[in-house]
Amino acid sequence: MAKPILIANWKNHPGSLSEAGTLLRQLSRNSRLYKRLSLFIAPPLPYLGTVSLRTRNFASLATQDIPAIFQGTHTGMVTSDILKSFGVRLVILGHSECRALGETSESVSQKVKIALRSGIVPLVCVGETSRDQDGEHFEFLRDELKLSLASLNRKADTSKLVVAYEPVWAIGKSARDAIVPADLKQSVIFIRKVLTDMFGRKTAEHIPILYGGSVEPANAGVLLDETGIRGFLVGHASLHAKSLGAIAESLI
Ligand code: PGA
């Protein structure tokens, strides 16, 4: 059985390298615990080197985006091959905060291909902005997932693909506002069904589905209870060593 996956999405925090250093020092005290799962830390780009050096024995490096270009000369871009050479192993793609600034599912799909070409695992985020009684959000979810993975055909190498279900309405709040396990379970079944339609049952059942959106120590345990998820994508709680530790405990 593969290890549970925990992704720490630091976004644009902590605000300075010295604060990042303090957080890394605190995290390393829990290295024994983190070695029992697949922990990825996605820091702001300038901290990559430091994070890599200081988490070497208990975490892998991730990044929060890559450009939708593979080759050529592009001012201002840090391309996937450069990131890979720094040890980046996973990229968060299609995060709702990027989509809110214009990222489309079409460009996510391009980036998925580029990540795989560079040998980086694409973690593709999908999630509805609101839920409704008539279940229309499922249609949205299906379209977003299909378009974001359109570059992969049925025979594509999906062994490295990870999907994160992140309902936009639940991001950046508190455990009280997160999704309830019954609804999470329903969404995971639905996502699995769409993946099955796209890639066939055998392939689809091996694609890990994570949950993200206000995961905190208070709700991590219940969200795992028979919902079918294989781990978490954690934002604000990943900036507090104690909270991340407690979430990791719930995963093992
Ligand atoms: P949150 O963020 O845990 O702060 O809700 C999750 C995310 O945006 O990936």
mmCIF file with all atom_site columns, N, CA and C and ligand atoms in Angstrom, residues 7 9 11 92 95-97 125 166 170-174 212-216 233-238, ligand 1:
data_model
loop_
_atom_site.group_PDB
_atom_site.id
_atom_site.type_symbol
_atom_site.label_atom_id
_atom_site.label_alt_id
_atom_site.label_comp_id
_atom_site.label_asym_id
_atom_site.label_entity_id
_atom_site.label_seq_id
_atom_site.pdbx_PDB_ins_code
_atom_site.Cartn_x
_atom_site.Cartn_y
_atom_site.Cartn_z
_atom_site.occupancy
_atom_site.B_iso_or_equiv
_atom_site.pdbx_formal_charge
_atom_site.auth_seq_id
_atom_site.auth_comp_id
_atom_site.auth_asym_id
_atom_site.auth_atom_id
_atom_site.pdbx_PDB_model_num
ATOM   1  N N  . ILE A 1 7   ? 0.595   17.339 1.301  1.00 0.00 ? 7   ILE A N  1
ATOM   2  C CA . ILE A 1 7   ? 1.248   18.436 0.583  1.00 0.00 ? 7   ILE A CA 1
ATOM   3  C C  . ILE A 1 7   ? 1.076   19.717 1.379  1.00 0.00 ? 7   ILE A C  1
ATOM   4  N N  . ASN A 1 9   ? 1.150   23.422 1.124  1.00 0.00 ? 9   ASN A N  1
ATOM   5  C CA . ASN A 1 9   ? 1.141   24.527 0.155  1.00 0.00 ? 9   ASN A CA 1
ATOM   6  C C  . ASN A 1 9   ? 1.348   25.830 0.921  1.00 0.00 ? 9   ASN A C  1
ATOM   7  N N  . LYS A 1 11  ? 1.992   28.674 -0.252 1.00 0.00 ? 11  LYS A N  1
ATOM   8  C CA . LYS A 1 11  ? 1.552   29.862 -1.004 1.00 0.00 ? 11  LYS A CA 1
ATOM   9  C C  . LYS A 1 11  ? 2.649   30.935 -0.970 1.00 0.00 ? 11  LYS A C  1
ATOM   10 N N  . ILE A 1 92  ? 1.895   21.692 -8.131 1.00 0.00 ? 92  ILE A N  1
ATOM   11 C CA . ILE A 1 92  ? 0.460   21.945 -7.933 1.00 0.00 ? 92  ILE A CA 1
ATOM   12 C C  . ILE A 1 92  ? -0.033  22.711 -9.166 1.00 0.00 ? 92  ILE A C  1
ATOM   13 N N  . HIS A 1 95  ? -4.544  25.403 -9.289 1.00 0.00 ? 95  HIS A N  1
ATOM   14 C CA . HIS A 1 95  ? -5.075  25.830 -7.983 1.00 0.00 ? 95  HIS A CA 1
ATOM   15 C C  . HIS A 1 95  ? -6.090  26.949 -8.216 1.00 0.00 ? 95  HIS A C  1
ATOM   16 N N  . SER A 1 96  ? -7.140  26.967 -7.408 1.00 0.00 ? 96  SER A N  1
ATOM   17 C CA . SER A 1 96  ? -8.219  27.945 -7.664 1.00 0.00 ? 96  SER A CA 1
ATOM   18 C C  . SER A 1 96  ? -7.706  29.378 -7.570 1.00 0.00 ? 96  SER A C  1
ATOM   19 N N  . GLU A 1 97  ? -6.664  29.612 -6.762 1.00 0.00 ? 97  GLU A N  1
ATOM   20 C CA . GLU A 1 97  ? -6.140  30.982 -6.676 1.00 0.00 ? 97  GLU A CA 1
ATOM   21 C C  . GLU A 1 97  ? -5.447  31.365 -7.987 1.00 0.00 ? 97  GLU A C  1
ATOM   22 N N  . CYS A 1 125 ? -5.573  20.330 -9.451 1.00 0.00 ? 125 CYS A N  1
ATOM   23 C CA . CYS A 1 125 ? -6.642  20.734 -8.527 1.00 0.00 ? 125 CYS A CA 1
ATOM   24 C C  . CYS A 1 125 ? -7.923  21.030 -9.290 1.00 0.00 ? 125 CYS A C  1
ATOM   25 N N  . GLU A 1 166 ? -10.516 20.293 -4.402 1.00 0.00 ? 166 GLU A N  1
ATOM   26 C CA . GLU A 1 166 ? -10.474 21.471 -3.536 1.00 0.00 ? 166 GLU A CA 1
ATOM   27 C C  . GLU A 1 166 ? -11.680 22.360 -3.822 1.00 0.00 ? 166 GLU A C  1
ATOM   28 N N  . ALA A 1 170 ? -14.479 26.245 0.203  1.00 0.00 ? 170 ALA A N  1
ATOM   29 C CA . ALA A 1 170 ? -13.966 25.750 1.498  1.00 0.00 ? 170 ALA A CA 1
ATOM   30 C C  . ALA A 1 170 ? -12.510 26.151 1.739  1.00 0.00 ? 170 ALA A C  1
ATOM   31 N N  . ILE A 1 171 ? -11.924 26.886 0.814  1.00 0.00 ? 171 ILE A N  1
ATOM   32 C CA . ILE A 1 171 ? -10.485 27.197 0.940  1.00 0.00 ? 171 ILE A CA 1
ATOM   33 C C  . ILE A 1 171 ? -10.245 28.419 1.816  1.00 0.00 ? 171 ILE A C  1
ATOM   34 N N  . GLY A 1 172 ? -9.234  28.316 2.677  1.00 0.00 ? 172 GLY A N  1
ATOM   35 C CA . GLY A 1 172 ? -8.774  29.469 3.450  1.00 0.00 ? 172 GLY A CA 1
ATOM   36 C C  . GLY A 1 172 ? -9.706  29.867 4.572  1.00 0.00 ? 172 GLY A C  1
ATOM   37 N N  . LYS A 1 173 ? -10.537 28.915 5.023  1.00 0.00 ? 173 LYS A N  1
ATOM   38 C CA . LYS A 1 173 ? -11.443 29.249 6.128  1.00 0.00 ? 173 LYS A CA 1
ATOM   39 C C  . LYS A 1 173 ? -10.995 28.500 7.381  1.00 0.00 ? 173 LYS A C  1
ATOM   40 N N  . SER A 1 174 ? -11.955 27.829 8.047  1.00 0.00 ? 174 SER A N  1
ATOM   41 C CA . SER A 1 174 ? -11.557 27.056 9.224  1.00 0.00 ? 174 SER A CA 1
ATOM   42 C C  . SER A 1 174 ? -12.249 25.697 9.143  1.00 0.00 ? 174 SER A C  1
ATOM   43 N N  . GLY A 1 212 ? -8.394  19.107 -0.305 1.00 0.00 ? 212 GLY A N  1
ATOM   44 C CA . GLY A 1 212 ? -7.847  20.357 0.214  1.00 0.00 ? 212 GLY A CA 1
ATOM   45 C C  . GLY A 1 212 ? -8.962  21.359 0.419  1.00 0.00 ? 212 GLY A C  1
ATOM   46 N N  . GLY A 1 213 ? -8.805  22.208 1.425  1.00 0.00 ? 213 GLY A N  1
ATOM   47 C CA . GLY A 1 213 ? -9.809  23.227 1.732  1.00 0.00 ? 213 GLY A CA 1
ATOM   48 C C  . GLY A 1 213 ? -10.079 23.220 3.218  1.00 0.00 ? 213 GLY A C  1
ATOM   49 N N  . SER A 1 214 ? -9.338  24.091 3.949  1.00 0.00 ? 214 SER A N  1
ATOM   50 C CA . SER A 1 214 ? -9.510  24.212 5.402  1.00 0.00 ? 214 SER A CA 1
ATOM   51 C C  . SER A 1 214 ? -9.318  22.895 6.159  1.00 0.00 ? 214 SER A C  1
ATOM   52 N N  . VAL A 1 215 ? -8.296  22.152 5.779  1.00 0.00 ? 215 VAL A N  1
ATOM   53 C CA . VAL A 1 215 ? -7.934  20.973 6.575  1.00 0.00 ? 215 VAL A CA 1
ATOM   54 C C  . VAL A 1 215 ? -7.141  21.472 7.781  1.00 0.00 ? 215 VAL A C  1
ATOM   55 N N  . GLU A 1 216 ? -7.592  21.091 8.954  1.00 0.00 ? 216 GLU A N  1
ATOM   56 C CA . GLU A 1 216 ? -6.939  21.482 10.207 1.00 0.00 ? 216 GLU A CA 1
ATOM   57 C C  . GLU A 1 216 ? -6.912  20.241 11.101 1.00 0.00 ? 216 GLU A C  1
ATOM   58 N N  . LEU A 1 233 ? -4.092  18.238 0.789  1.00 0.00 ? 233 LEU A N  1
ATOM   59 C CA . LEU A 1 233 ? -3.362  19.425 0.330  1.00 0.00 ? 233 LEU A CA 1
ATOM   60 C C  . LEU A 1 233 ? -3.713  20.516 1.341  1.00 0.00 ? 233 LEU A C  1
ATOM   61 N N  . VAL A 1 234 ? -2.705  20.951 2.088  1.00 0.00 ? 234 VAL A N  1
ATOM   62 C CA . VAL A 1 234 ? -2.976  21.829 3.228  1.00 0.00 ? 234 VAL A CA 1
ATOM   63 C C  . VAL A 1 234 ? -2.364  23.207 3.011  1.00 0.00 ? 234 VAL A C  1
ATOM   64 N N  . GLY A 1 235 ? -3.177  24.238 3.174  1.00 0.00 ? 235 GLY A N  1
ATOM   65 C CA . GLY A 1 235 ? -2.696  25.612 3.041  1.00 0.00 ? 235 GLY A CA 1
ATOM   66 C C  . GLY A 1 235 ? -2.297  26.180 4.384  1.00 0.00 ? 235 GLY A C  1
ATOM   67 N N  . HIS A 1 236 ? -3.162  27.010 4.992  1.00 0.00 ? 236 HIS A N  1
ATOM   68 C CA . HIS A 1 236 ? -2.765  27.782 6.181  1.00 0.00 ? 236 HIS A CA 1
ATOM   69 C C  . HIS A 1 236 ? -2.238  26.933 7.335  1.00 0.00 ? 236 HIS A C  1
ATOM   70 N N  . ALA A 1 237 ? -2.838  25.734 7.529  1.00 0.00 ? 237 ALA A N  1
ATOM   71 C CA . ALA A 1 237 ? -2.388  24.920 8.673  1.00 0.00 ? 237 ALA A CA 1
ATOM   72 C C  . ALA A 1 237 ? -0.975  24.370 8.470  1.00 0.00 ? 237 ALA A C  1
ATOM   73 N N  . SER A 1 238 ? -0.481  24.403 7.215  1.00 0.00 ? 238 SER A N  1
ATOM   74 C CA . SER A 1 238 ? 0.872   23.870 6.981  1.00 0.00 ? 238 SER A CA 1
ATOM   75 C C  . SER A 1 238 ? 1.951   24.859 7.407  1.00 0.00 ? 238 SER A C  1
HETATM 76 P P1 . PGA B 2 .   ? -6.360  26.091 3.093  1.00 0.00 ? 1   PGA B P1 1
HETATM 77 O O1 . PGA B 2 .   ? -5.735  26.108 1.613  1.00 0.00 ? 1   PGA B O1 1
HETATM 78 O O2 . PGA B 2 .   ? -5.892  24.821 3.738  1.00 0.00 ? 1   PGA B O2 1
HETATM 79 O O3 . PGA B 2 .   ? -5.799  27.316 3.727  1.00 0.00 ? 1   PGA B O3 1
HETATM 80 O O4 . PGA B 2 .   ? -7.838  26.132 2.924  1.00 0.00 ? 1   PGA B O4 1
HETATM 81 C C1 . PGA B 2 .   ? -5.749  24.956 0.835  1.00 0.00 ? 1   PGA B C1 1
HETATM 82 C C2 . PGA B 2 .   ? -5.237  25.319 -0.522 1.00 0.00 ? 1   PGA B C2 1
HETATM 83 O O5 . PGA B 2 .   ? -5.497  26.446 -0.967 1.00 0.00 ? 1   PGA B O5 1
HETATM 84 O O6 . PGA B 2 .   ? -4.563  24.510 -1.173 1.00 0.00 ? 1   PGA B O6 1
#
